[in-house]
Structures are given as structure tokens and as C-alpha cells.
């Protein structure tokens, strides 16, 4: 029978960074449907995840009571705990007992081994307020800056290059600006899968006459809409991008006035790219010189050109260099600071932008105020009433290494699943198992929670109110539609209860009080009031004064660097840390698939999505599959120097020859058992997009 909702609640999508606004339809404290509404990023559109990925919130495996590890049950790094068997490892506890145990364990470690023996991973799935309180707890309760989150695994290199080059890590223009662009470059991104509603705007722009240049080794769905598809060889981004710069510089296509008035360091770039002619780079990147010249000319001379990129750019040991080249393209041609131009690193998680803004990173306080800056520290010491460490903390992979080395002994992990998402997860799981004290706050007994000492049942997205900042820098209000099940509590309540047990005198009674504290310490959102968000639902920052309209397009007159100018930083070709060889001859590319989100903890528990994609698959070119002697649907095993996984082979002509693609959402075939933890030296982002594997049938 047709279900009629008791109520509807306006909120935002919990999945990707596009930040589609939606409406929850609720009956008897259960979501029965989701519909799109007229938000600035989606105008009523939703993808399959936003529309059907909601019933995970009432999945029978939801955590509904605090859990404590049973005495004497060891932590095994190879634990693959079936959530239905949780009683074998954990026992139920009261909230008071669980919170007391959690805090006492951290205090014991802090007293014996010092503040830097503790670390916290917050979540890009939580609200801005949760991210802010989480990092505040780590900095003032643990008293170190060992706080990070999944931004380290996604756009850390883009952030490093953008801060260095133009003084701000956020996007310059919203996705919707593709509708005003004459030419759009999409590089290292597969928006049809990862940012599906954004992809629809790109396709709409193409229909209106925008020329799309897709730079991607994969022949992804967007290639059908592209004016030119540059299917360059994996790992040759800098060769291709420097060749484009070479064309623009040597053919006199630069914007001399923009370079003179708004940039610095151009002469070094001009000199540097001389050696990167398209003819020299063509054999390396696999793109004909003539095509490179054609695209370079078109990008430079169009009325408005825009660049969007994803993890294919950032997740390399040369991720920062890749982004430096993209920034140089925009600066050399003046294709930034106007509608339809600019640089847009597509954010993955729904709140990875906001969590980073709120300070969930080890080297920056909220609003990217450096922990090494005495003035910034003094400001937050006054606000928080606690002295702050003057040394930056460790990043995600560094924390794992330190845990395995016995230097990090206790952790707090909220809403992240490093046992699935870190590179070389066998290593990550050993590190988590080696901790003296691990507290995990989540909605399911994830692979990470299975290694915890204390598990705290948290709230799902539709069970809380808070702000979320999408890839466009738009702060949006998510509203509570449901009550959490059983004894599960709201994350803000849990963080505060833990902070109080660490001796912090926190007394927040409402989420709006946390937001108020944030905006008074974060100039970029100072003008956004809670009342305005309730009224308008969305405001783009920077918004420094109350009543100011917000700024979808930035850098119109100057860059927020000390000199006000953008800076060119030349980049050399650096090969991947692990190239294919005779022993491991295939390239492994990891990523996501349309129906499943990240480590799969939500979407694999959403009935419709799981029904569409129920099994782990490896995508491989049909000719490669034939050469292996395998048929589609057969099991193949991928092995790297770090581990192996077995999954079903799926023939896919979009995959370049010699490569295999695996999404990292399948716990039974975790792609990150294979990936390489080698880091970009600047941003410390691991090379999740490229490593060497061997493939066998069976
Ligand atoms: Fe949600 Fe992203 Fe899909 Fe929009 S495009 S509905 S934000 S997953």
C-alpha cells in the first residue's frame, strides 16, 4: 500500500561533495522516501545514492548500545568480525561505563607517555560542528595536534598546491559555472560515478555548446560528451600538463596583463616548460602532439575556461606537482577570477571541505590558521582556555606508522574506517590492533570498530542537525528527521561527554552554540548566522560580514597570498613509487563505483543500492581478460607486494589495456590490501591511484 509520510524534513544528501539538497519523507520515525529540492547545486536533481541510499539508518546491524571489549579477547589484525557475532568480542555497557573507560584509557596514556602518544581521526561525514568539537577535544583534551581525517587520502595534495600557489585551498568557482564556460577540462575525475549530479550539469553545458576536454586514462562515461578525450597513460599527468603549458607559453597564448598584474614567478615557469614540447612528451603520455597543441590553444584562447579535477590528480606521489601544473595553466592564461573560469578540485565526501575548514587537520587550526603561528595559537588559547602545542601533529598514514612503532598508543576514531580506507590496510589493521586503547564512535561495527576497546553507538546523518559545506564552499543546513535507535546518541553529545571526562568544562546545550563559536573564530564564515541558515538553507563563503551575500566566485581582484599575487611553481616528472615490472606487470587503479560509497558501510546496507551492485568486481579490458584466459564473471585474484584479493572479473572497455580497476568499498575484497602507502613528500597523501599487481585466474 502507498505509504503517506507523517512529516517531511528539508536536509542535504549524506554522500558526495556536490551537496544536493533533499527532503526526507518520514513515517513512524522511519524514512520512506527521499526527494530532491531546489538547492543551489542540484535544483531538484538527485543521483541513485541520494535517492535510494537511505534505509541503512534502520538496518538491523545499527549499533544501539555502547560496547566494551571482553576481558582477555585479543585484537587480531586479520579480524573479519561478522557484525552478527559481536558478542564473541564485546559485551554491552552503560553509557557511563563506556565513556569512563574511554576517557580513563586516554588519560592513562597521556600521563605515562605524553600528549603526542594520542591521536584522533575525525570524519568528513560529520557536520562542521562535530568536526570543530572533535579537533578541539584532541588539541585541548589530548593536548597534541595529532588530528586528521580522510582529506589526507583525497585532496591533501591539491590543498598543498593551492595554498602555495593562490593562498586558498577552496574552489574558485562553483560546479554550476560550467554552464558559463566556453571550455571545461575535467582531469583525473569520473563525475558520472563520483559526483553524478555535477556530471549532469557538465553534460547540460556541453549541450549548450561548451567544449569538454576529458583527460583520463579511462574511457569513462563522460568521454561520450567530450570534444576531445585525452586518454593519457596512467601516471603521466605532469608530462601532459607541462606539454600544454609549453604550447601556451611558446605560442604566445599567455595573458601578459594578468601575469604582470596578478602573478609572480612566471619567468621560472617559462624557462622550465621549454623542455616539455608536445613532440617530446607524446611518447611518454601517449597523446599525439597535434592534439596537445589543439587543446592548449583552445584552453588559452576561449572566453572562459574552467578546470575540474579529482583523485586521479591528487592520489599520487606527484599529486602536489599535478595540481601545481593545473594552477599554472589558469594563472598563465588568466582563466581564473571570472564566472566560468577557475580551479575546482571536486571534493569527495559531503563535508570534507567543511571538516578541513573546521580544523580537522594536524597543521592548521580552524580556518587554516597554522599551529606554528604564535598569533593564531594565542587567539585559540584565549578562546579555549588551554595552552596549545606549538608543533604540528601527525597525518593519517604517519599516525598509523607511529602506532605500529609504539609511539602512538591511544586513539579516538569518529566515523572513519581506516581499516578499509588506508593504503596497505594489512599494515593499518596491524597498527590499529597494536594500540593500547582504541575508542571508535560509529553507526555500524565497521572493520575499524572490530579492533576497538570501546565502541560508542552514534547518530546517522538524518538523526542530527548541523551544517555541511559542499565542494562549492556553500554552507548548508542538514536537519534532524529521525530519533537515533536504541541508546545511540548524537555525536555532539558523545564528544562533549568525553571532553568533560578529560576535564574540559564544556557546556554546549545546542548545535547552534557550537556554530556561533566557530564563526567567531573563523573569519571566512563570520557573517553567516544560524538564523540565516535556517531561513536561506545555504550561504557560500567567504561571508565575512552579517548581511553580506556570500561569494560563489572568488579571486576576482587579488589572491589571498601575502603579496596578493598567484605564484607559479614549476613541476618535474616524478614516476610512481611502484611501476609495473616482470613480477607485478599490471597497474592497479582504485576508486569508487556509482552505487557504493567509500568503504561501503552505508550503501552496502541500503537495499536498492546493494541489490544493484552486490558483489566485488574487478574491471578489466575485455581483450586483457581474453588474454588471461578468463571469462566475465569468473573469479580472478589480484596480488601486490602487500596482499591479495579475489573478486569477479567484469569486462569493461573503458579500462586502459594493462590496467585493472577496483572500487574500495568491498570488505570481502578490500582493494586497499593491495595499494601502496608511498606518500607525496609535500602533502603526505598516499599513492592510492597507482601500484603494481599481478593477476591470475581463480
Ligand atoms: Fe548525493 Fe552527490 Fe548524488 Fe547529489 S550527486 S544526490 S550529493 S551522492
Tab-separated table of C-alpha atoms in Angstrom, residues 43-369:
chain	number	residue	atom	x	y	z
A	43	UNK	CA	17.920	22.283	-8.429
A	44	UNK	CA	15.841	19.239	-7.624
A	45	UNK	CA	18.173	16.603	-9.075
A	46	UNK	CA	19.456	13.603	-7.118
A	47	UNK	CA	21.518	10.601	-8.152
A	48	UNK	CA	20.826	6.983	-7.279
A	49	UNK	CA	22.707	7.240	-3.957
A	50	UNK	CA	20.863	10.347	-2.792
A	51	UNK	CA	17.502	8.939	-3.813
A	52	UNK	CA	17.821	5.323	-2.658
A	53	UNK	CA	20.711	5.208	-0.186
A	54	UNK	CA	18.728	5.987	2.967
A	55	UNK	CA	17.430	2.780	4.567
A	56	UNK	CA	20.850	1.949	6.057
A	57	UNK	CA	19.714	4.060	9.022
A	58	UNK	CA	17.274	1.340	10.113
A	59	UNK	CA	19.496	-1.609	9.211
A	60	UNK	CA	19.394	-4.338	11.876
A	61	UNK	CA	23.166	-4.073	12.279
A	62	UNK	CA	22.951	-0.493	13.612
A	63	UNK	CA	24.863	-0.101	16.854
A	64	UNK	CA	22.306	0.694	19.532
A	65	UNK	CA	24.199	0.204	22.765
A	66	UNK	CA	27.781	1.012	23.931
A	67	UNK	CA	30.148	-1.951	23.664
A	68	UNK	CA	33.289	-2.800	25.603
A	69	UNK	CA	35.859	-5.428	24.560
A	70	UNK	CA	35.560	-8.559	26.691
A	71	UNK	CA	38.421	-9.122	29.042
A	72	UNK	CA	41.100	-11.350	27.559
A	73	UNK	CA	39.815	-11.200	23.965
A	74	UNK	CA	42.874	-10.305	21.895
A	75	UNK	CA	42.845	-7.896	18.971
A	76	UNK	CA	43.663	-9.701	15.755
A	77	UNK	CA	44.774	-7.640	12.779
A	78	UNK	CA	43.146	-10.169	10.456
A	79	UNK	CA	39.848	-9.952	12.354
A	80	UNK	CA	36.913	-10.119	9.950
A	81	UNK	CA	34.226	-9.870	12.565
A	82	UNK	CA	30.768	-10.616	11.289
A	83	UNK	CA	28.674	-7.907	12.989
A	84	UNK	CA	26.157	-10.612	13.910
A	85	UNK	CA	28.849	-12.237	16.106
A	86	UNK	CA	29.752	-9.133	18.079
A	87	UNK	CA	29.045	-10.844	21.409
A	88	UNK	CA	32.134	-13.001	20.945
A	89	UNK	CA	34.366	-9.935	21.204
A	90	UNK	CA	32.314	-7.297	23.007
A	91	UNK	CA	29.889	-7.015	25.881
A	92	UNK	CA	27.232	-4.365	26.362
A	93	UNK	CA	27.952	-1.478	28.727
A	94	UNK	CA	26.121	1.527	30.100
A	95	UNK	CA	26.956	4.901	28.622
A	96	UNK	CA	28.625	5.976	31.872
A	97	UNK	CA	30.824	2.886	31.979
A	98	UNK	CA	31.815	3.167	28.311
A	99	UNK	CA	32.569	6.886	28.486
A	100	UNK	CA	34.524	6.487	31.734
A	101	UNK	CA	36.580	3.656	30.254
A	102	UNK	CA	37.206	5.607	27.060
A	103	UNK	CA	38.457	8.724	28.828
A	104	UNK	CA	40.390	6.867	31.538
A	105	UNK	CA	42.349	4.948	28.903
A	106	UNK	CA	43.396	8.147	27.154
A	107	UNK	CA	44.323	9.902	30.405
A	108	UNK	CA	46.434	6.927	31.456
A	109	UNK	CA	48.363	7.097	28.177
A	110	UNK	CA	48.675	10.887	28.304
A	111	UNK	CA	50.092	10.721	31.836
A	112	UNK	CA	52.551	7.917	31.109
A	113	UNK	CA	53.631	8.644	27.560
A	114	UNK	CA	52.748	12.284	26.932
A	115	UNK	CA	50.155	14.031	24.750
A	116	UNK	CA	51.750	13.017	21.480
A	117	UNK	CA	51.046	9.354	22.224
A	118	UNK	CA	47.360	10.088	21.486
A	119	UNK	CA	45.691	10.811	18.158
A	120	UNK	CA	42.220	11.305	16.692
A	121	UNK	CA	40.666	10.746	13.282
A	122	UNK	CA	37.503	12.763	12.788
A	123	UNK	CA	35.076	12.433	9.928
A	124	UNK	CA	34.236	14.205	6.701
A	125	UNK	CA	30.797	12.602	7.041
A	126	UNK	CA	30.071	14.512	10.251
A	127	UNK	CA	28.870	18.092	10.496
A	128	UNK	CA	31.075	21.170	10.754
A	129	UNK	CA	30.164	21.424	14.421
A	130	UNK	CA	31.198	17.822	15.074
A	131	UNK	CA	34.481	18.347	13.246
A	132	UNK	CA	35.152	21.536	15.198
A	133	UNK	CA	34.453	19.947	18.598
A	134	UNK	CA	36.420	16.816	17.693
A	135	UNK	CA	39.577	18.751	16.808
A	136	UNK	CA	39.069	20.938	19.870
A	137	UNK	CA	38.925	17.819	22.056
A	138	UNK	CA	42.152	16.458	20.562
A	139	UNK	CA	44.019	19.768	20.799
A	140	UNK	CA	42.828	20.704	24.292
A	141	UNK	CA	41.981	17.315	25.841
A	142	UNK	CA	44.700	15.113	24.347
A	143	UNK	CA	46.880	18.280	24.066
A	144	UNK	CA	48.518	17.429	20.765
A	145	UNK	CA	47.696	18.311	17.173
A	146	UNK	CA	47.557	14.652	16.124
A	147	UNK	CA	44.192	15.095	14.446
A	148	UNK	CA	43.388	14.335	10.840
A	149	UNK	CA	40.718	12.832	8.632
A	150	UNK	CA	40.147	11.459	5.168
A	151	UNK	CA	41.099	14.686	3.425
A	152	UNK	CA	44.634	13.330	3.792
A	153	UNK	CA	43.642	10.496	1.488
A	154	UNK	CA	41.821	12.604	-1.037
A	155	UNK	CA	42.780	16.221	-1.779
A	156	UNK	CA	45.720	16.927	0.568
A	157	UNK	CA	47.981	17.443	-2.438
A	158	UNK	CA	45.517	19.778	-4.144
A	159	UNK	CA	45.246	21.725	-0.886
A	160	UNK	CA	49.032	21.993	-0.552
A	161	UNK	CA	49.454	23.242	-4.111
A	162	UNK	CA	46.533	25.669	-3.914
A	163	UNK	CA	47.696	27.186	-0.612
A	164	UNK	CA	51.185	27.569	-2.058
A	165	UNK	CA	50.011	28.945	-5.402
A	166	UNK	CA	46.959	31.072	-4.706
A	167	UNK	CA	46.682	31.194	-0.904
A	168	UNK	CA	43.376	29.356	-0.593
A	169	UNK	CA	42.539	25.675	-0.852
A	170	UNK	CA	38.846	26.016	-1.601
A	171	UNK	CA	37.426	26.087	-5.105
A	172	UNK	CA	37.451	29.353	-7.031
A	173	UNK	CA	34.129	28.774	-8.804
A	174	UNK	CA	31.132	26.511	-8.181
A	175	UNK	CA	30.446	23.488	-10.376
A	176	UNK	CA	27.435	25.264	-11.828
A	177	UNK	CA	29.829	27.715	-13.501
A	178	UNK	CA	30.412	25.089	-16.193
A	179	UNK	CA	27.187	26.489	-17.661
A	180	UNK	CA	29.040	29.775	-18.259
A	181	UNK	CA	32.290	28.259	-19.503
A	182	UNK	CA	33.265	28.021	-23.151
A	183	UNK	CA	35.665	25.170	-22.428
A	184	UNK	CA	35.836	22.789	-19.463
A	185	UNK	CA	38.720	20.473	-18.651
A	186	UNK	CA	37.850	17.503	-16.447
A	187	UNK	CA	41.008	15.683	-15.420
A	188	UNK	CA	41.520	12.642	-13.195
A	189	UNK	CA	37.849	12.581	-12.268
A	190	UNK	CA	34.854	10.437	-13.125
A	191	UNK	CA	31.958	12.695	-12.129
A	192	UNK	CA	29.303	10.448	-13.677
A	193	UNK	CA	30.126	7.964	-10.914
A	194	UNK	CA	31.511	10.080	-8.089
A	195	UNK	CA	29.690	13.415	-8.479
A	196	UNK	CA	26.733	12.351	-10.583
A	197	UNK	CA	24.603	15.479	-10.344
A	198	UNK	CA	27.644	17.636	-11.156
A	199	UNK	CA	28.121	15.432	-14.232
A	200	UNK	CA	24.600	16.263	-15.348
A	201	UNK	CA	25.438	19.983	-15.294
A	202	UNK	CA	28.592	19.311	-17.330
A	203	UNK	CA	26.519	17.408	-19.901
A	204	UNK	CA	23.930	20.196	-19.960
A	205	UNK	CA	26.727	22.700	-20.606
A	206	UNK	CA	28.023	20.564	-23.488
A	207	UNK	CA	24.539	20.531	-24.972
A	208	UNK	CA	24.562	24.331	-24.813
A	209	UNK	CA	27.858	24.473	-26.705
A	210	UNK	CA	30.605	24.221	-24.071
A	211	UNK	CA	33.599	22.203	-25.279
A	212	UNK	CA	34.537	19.436	-22.847
A	213	UNK	CA	38.109	18.155	-22.678
A	214	UNK	CA	38.292	14.937	-20.694
A	215	UNK	CA	41.794	13.981	-19.538
A	216	UNK	CA	41.564	10.480	-18.134
A	217	UNK	CA	43.246	7.157	-18.878
A	218	UNK	CA	39.779	5.611	-18.571
A	219	UNK	CA	37.238	5.947	-21.337
A	220	UNK	CA	34.658	6.941	-18.756
A	221	UNK	CA	31.009	7.743	-19.431
A	222	UNK	CA	31.763	11.449	-19.790
A	223	UNK	CA	34.010	10.660	-22.778
A	224	UNK	CA	30.859	10.302	-24.888
A	225	UNK	CA	30.220	14.004	-24.330
A	226	UNK	CA	33.785	15.209	-24.767
A	227	UNK	CA	35.049	17.402	-27.585
A	228	UNK	CA	38.445	15.799	-27.007
A	229	UNK	CA	39.282	12.831	-24.789
A	230	UNK	CA	42.956	12.736	-23.827
A	231	UNK	CA	43.328	9.146	-22.629
A	232	UNK	CA	46.867	9.644	-21.375
A	233	UNK	CA	48.890	6.785	-19.923
A	234	UNK	CA	48.374	6.404	-16.170
A	235	UNK	CA	50.963	8.309	-14.107
A	236	UNK	CA	51.964	10.755	-16.872
A	237	UNK	CA	49.927	13.778	-15.747
A	238	UNK	CA	52.904	16.146	-15.410
A	239	UNK	CA	54.216	15.235	-18.865
A	240	UNK	CA	50.839	16.045	-20.415
A	241	UNK	CA	50.194	19.222	-18.401
A	242	UNK	CA	53.684	20.617	-18.911
A	243	UNK	CA	53.269	19.998	-22.633
A	244	UNK	CA	50.039	22.040	-22.577
A	245	UNK	CA	51.912	24.798	-20.729
A	246	UNK	CA	54.702	24.595	-23.288
A	247	UNK	CA	52.229	25.240	-26.101
A	248	UNK	CA	50.657	28.170	-24.299
A	249	UNK	CA	53.992	29.748	-23.386
A	250	UNK	CA	55.884	29.198	-26.656
A	251	UNK	CA	52.986	30.129	-28.933
A	252	UNK	CA	52.416	33.434	-27.155
A	253	UNK	CA	48.999	32.438	-25.797
A	254	UNK	CA	49.650	33.653	-22.264
A	255	UNK	CA	47.687	36.540	-20.744
A	256	UNK	CA	50.539	39.038	-20.358
A	257	UNK	CA	48.448	41.600	-18.477
A	258	UNK	CA	47.193	39.036	-15.963
A	259	UNK	CA	50.687	37.642	-15.440
A	260	UNK	CA	52.153	41.118	-14.929
A	261	UNK	CA	49.402	42.353	-12.656
A	262	UNK	CA	48.439	39.330	-10.620
A	263	UNK	CA	51.196	36.715	-10.535
A	264	UNK	CA	54.833	36.111	-9.642
A	265	UNK	CA	57.428	33.560	-10.712
A	266	UNK	CA	56.380	33.318	-14.356
A	267	UNK	CA	59.907	33.553	-15.760
A	268	UNK	CA	60.924	30.376	-13.945
A	269	UNK	CA	57.896	28.577	-15.393
A	270	UNK	CA	58.586	29.920	-18.904
A	271	UNK	CA	62.129	28.596	-18.669
A	272	UNK	CA	61.045	25.291	-17.130
A	273	UNK	CA	58.468	24.239	-19.703
A	274	UNK	CA	60.790	24.813	-22.673
A	275	UNK	CA	61.930	21.202	-22.408
A	276	UNK	CA	58.390	19.802	-22.420
A	277	UNK	CA	57.332	20.171	-26.038
A	278	UNK	CA	54.287	18.115	-27.086
A	279	UNK	CA	56.522	16.254	-29.516
A	280	UNK	CA	58.854	15.224	-26.666
A	281	UNK	CA	56.030	14.367	-24.270
A	282	UNK	CA	53.797	12.499	-26.732
A	283	UNK	CA	55.670	9.180	-26.426
A	284	UNK	CA	55.547	9.451	-22.628
A	285	UNK	CA	51.907	10.340	-22.165
A	286	UNK	CA	50.548	8.615	-25.251
A	287	UNK	CA	48.739	11.670	-26.663
A	288	UNK	CA	49.574	12.924	-30.137
A	289	UNK	CA	51.455	16.220	-30.196
A	290	UNK	CA	48.892	17.760	-32.524
A	291	UNK	CA	46.071	17.031	-30.095
A	292	UNK	CA	48.032	18.531	-27.198
A	293	UNK	CA	48.636	21.688	-29.232
A	294	UNK	CA	44.974	21.907	-30.221
A	295	UNK	CA	43.777	21.573	-26.620
A	296	UNK	CA	46.399	24.016	-25.268
A	297	UNK	CA	45.335	26.636	-27.772
A	298	UNK	CA	41.647	26.099	-27.115
A	299	UNK	CA	42.035	26.335	-23.334
A	300	UNK	CA	44.094	29.524	-23.513
A	301	UNK	CA	42.006	31.372	-26.086
A	302	UNK	CA	38.471	30.529	-25.021
A	303	UNK	CA	36.386	33.305	-23.493
A	304	UNK	CA	36.153	31.338	-20.222
A	305	UNK	CA	37.903	28.035	-19.407
A	306	UNK	CA	37.431	26.059	-16.229
A	307	UNK	CA	39.311	23.077	-14.772
A	308	UNK	CA	37.745	20.429	-12.530
A	309	UNK	CA	39.768	17.569	-11.106
A	310	UNK	CA	39.528	14.593	-8.793
A	311	UNK	CA	41.536	11.887	-7.094
A	312	UNK	CA	43.162	10.847	-10.357
A	313	UNK	CA	45.198	14.034	-9.994
A	314	UNK	CA	45.692	14.081	-6.253
A	315	UNK	CA	46.370	10.476	-5.145
A	316	UNK	CA	49.909	10.185	-6.451
A	317	UNK	CA	53.360	10.726	-5.035
A	318	UNK	CA	53.390	13.626	-7.519
A	319	UNK	CA	49.869	14.790	-6.606
A	320	UNK	CA	51.080	18.223	-5.491
A	321	UNK	CA	53.041	18.584	-8.748
A	322	UNK	CA	49.965	17.646	-10.787
A	323	UNK	CA	47.938	20.370	-9.072
A	324	UNK	CA	50.785	22.885	-9.457
A	325	UNK	CA	50.568	22.390	-13.229
A	326	UNK	CA	46.795	22.967	-13.235
A	327	UNK	CA	47.232	26.161	-11.223
A	328	UNK	CA	49.933	27.308	-13.662
A	329	UNK	CA	47.559	26.740	-16.589
A	330	UNK	CA	44.932	29.012	-15.024
A	331	UNK	CA	47.419	31.698	-13.960
A	332	UNK	CA	49.311	31.781	-17.283
A	333	UNK	CA	46.125	32.315	-19.253
A	334	UNK	CA	44.169	34.477	-16.793
A	335	UNK	CA	41.463	31.815	-16.727
A	336	UNK	CA	40.557	32.484	-13.104
A	337	UNK	CA	38.674	35.138	-11.169
A	338	UNK	CA	35.715	35.369	-13.533
A	339	UNK	CA	32.480	33.398	-13.937
A	340	UNK	CA	33.002	30.228	-15.973
A	341	UNK	CA	36.727	30.028	-15.242
A	342	UNK	CA	38.903	28.855	-12.377
A	343	UNK	CA	40.034	25.798	-10.488
A	344	UNK	CA	37.689	23.278	-8.926
A	345	UNK	CA	39.098	20.251	-7.088
A	346	UNK	CA	35.916	18.185	-6.756
A	347	UNK	CA	35.550	17.312	-3.081
A	348	UNK	CA	34.627	13.707	-2.396
A	349	UNK	CA	32.807	13.455	0.920
A	350	UNK	CA	29.773	15.599	1.654
A	351	UNK	CA	31.694	17.570	4.279
A	352	UNK	CA	35.378	17.140	3.522
A	353	UNK	CA	35.572	20.852	2.741
A	354	UNK	CA	33.861	21.833	5.981
A	355	UNK	CA	35.786	19.371	8.152
A	356	UNK	CA	39.051	20.776	6.807
A	357	UNK	CA	37.833	24.349	7.316
A	358	UNK	CA	36.884	23.467	10.895
A	359	UNK	CA	40.447	22.392	11.691
A	360	UNK	CA	40.349	18.620	11.363
A	361	UNK	CA	43.931	18.669	10.075
A	362	UNK	CA	47.168	18.395	12.034
A	363	UNK	CA	48.976	21.508	10.868
A	364	UNK	CA	46.096	24.007	10.859
A	365	UNK	CA	43.717	25.409	13.426
A	366	UNK	CA	40.209	26.331	12.194
A	367	UNK	CA	40.147	28.414	9.006
A	368	UNK	CA	43.674	27.284	8.043
A	369	UNK	CA	45.394	29.261	10.798
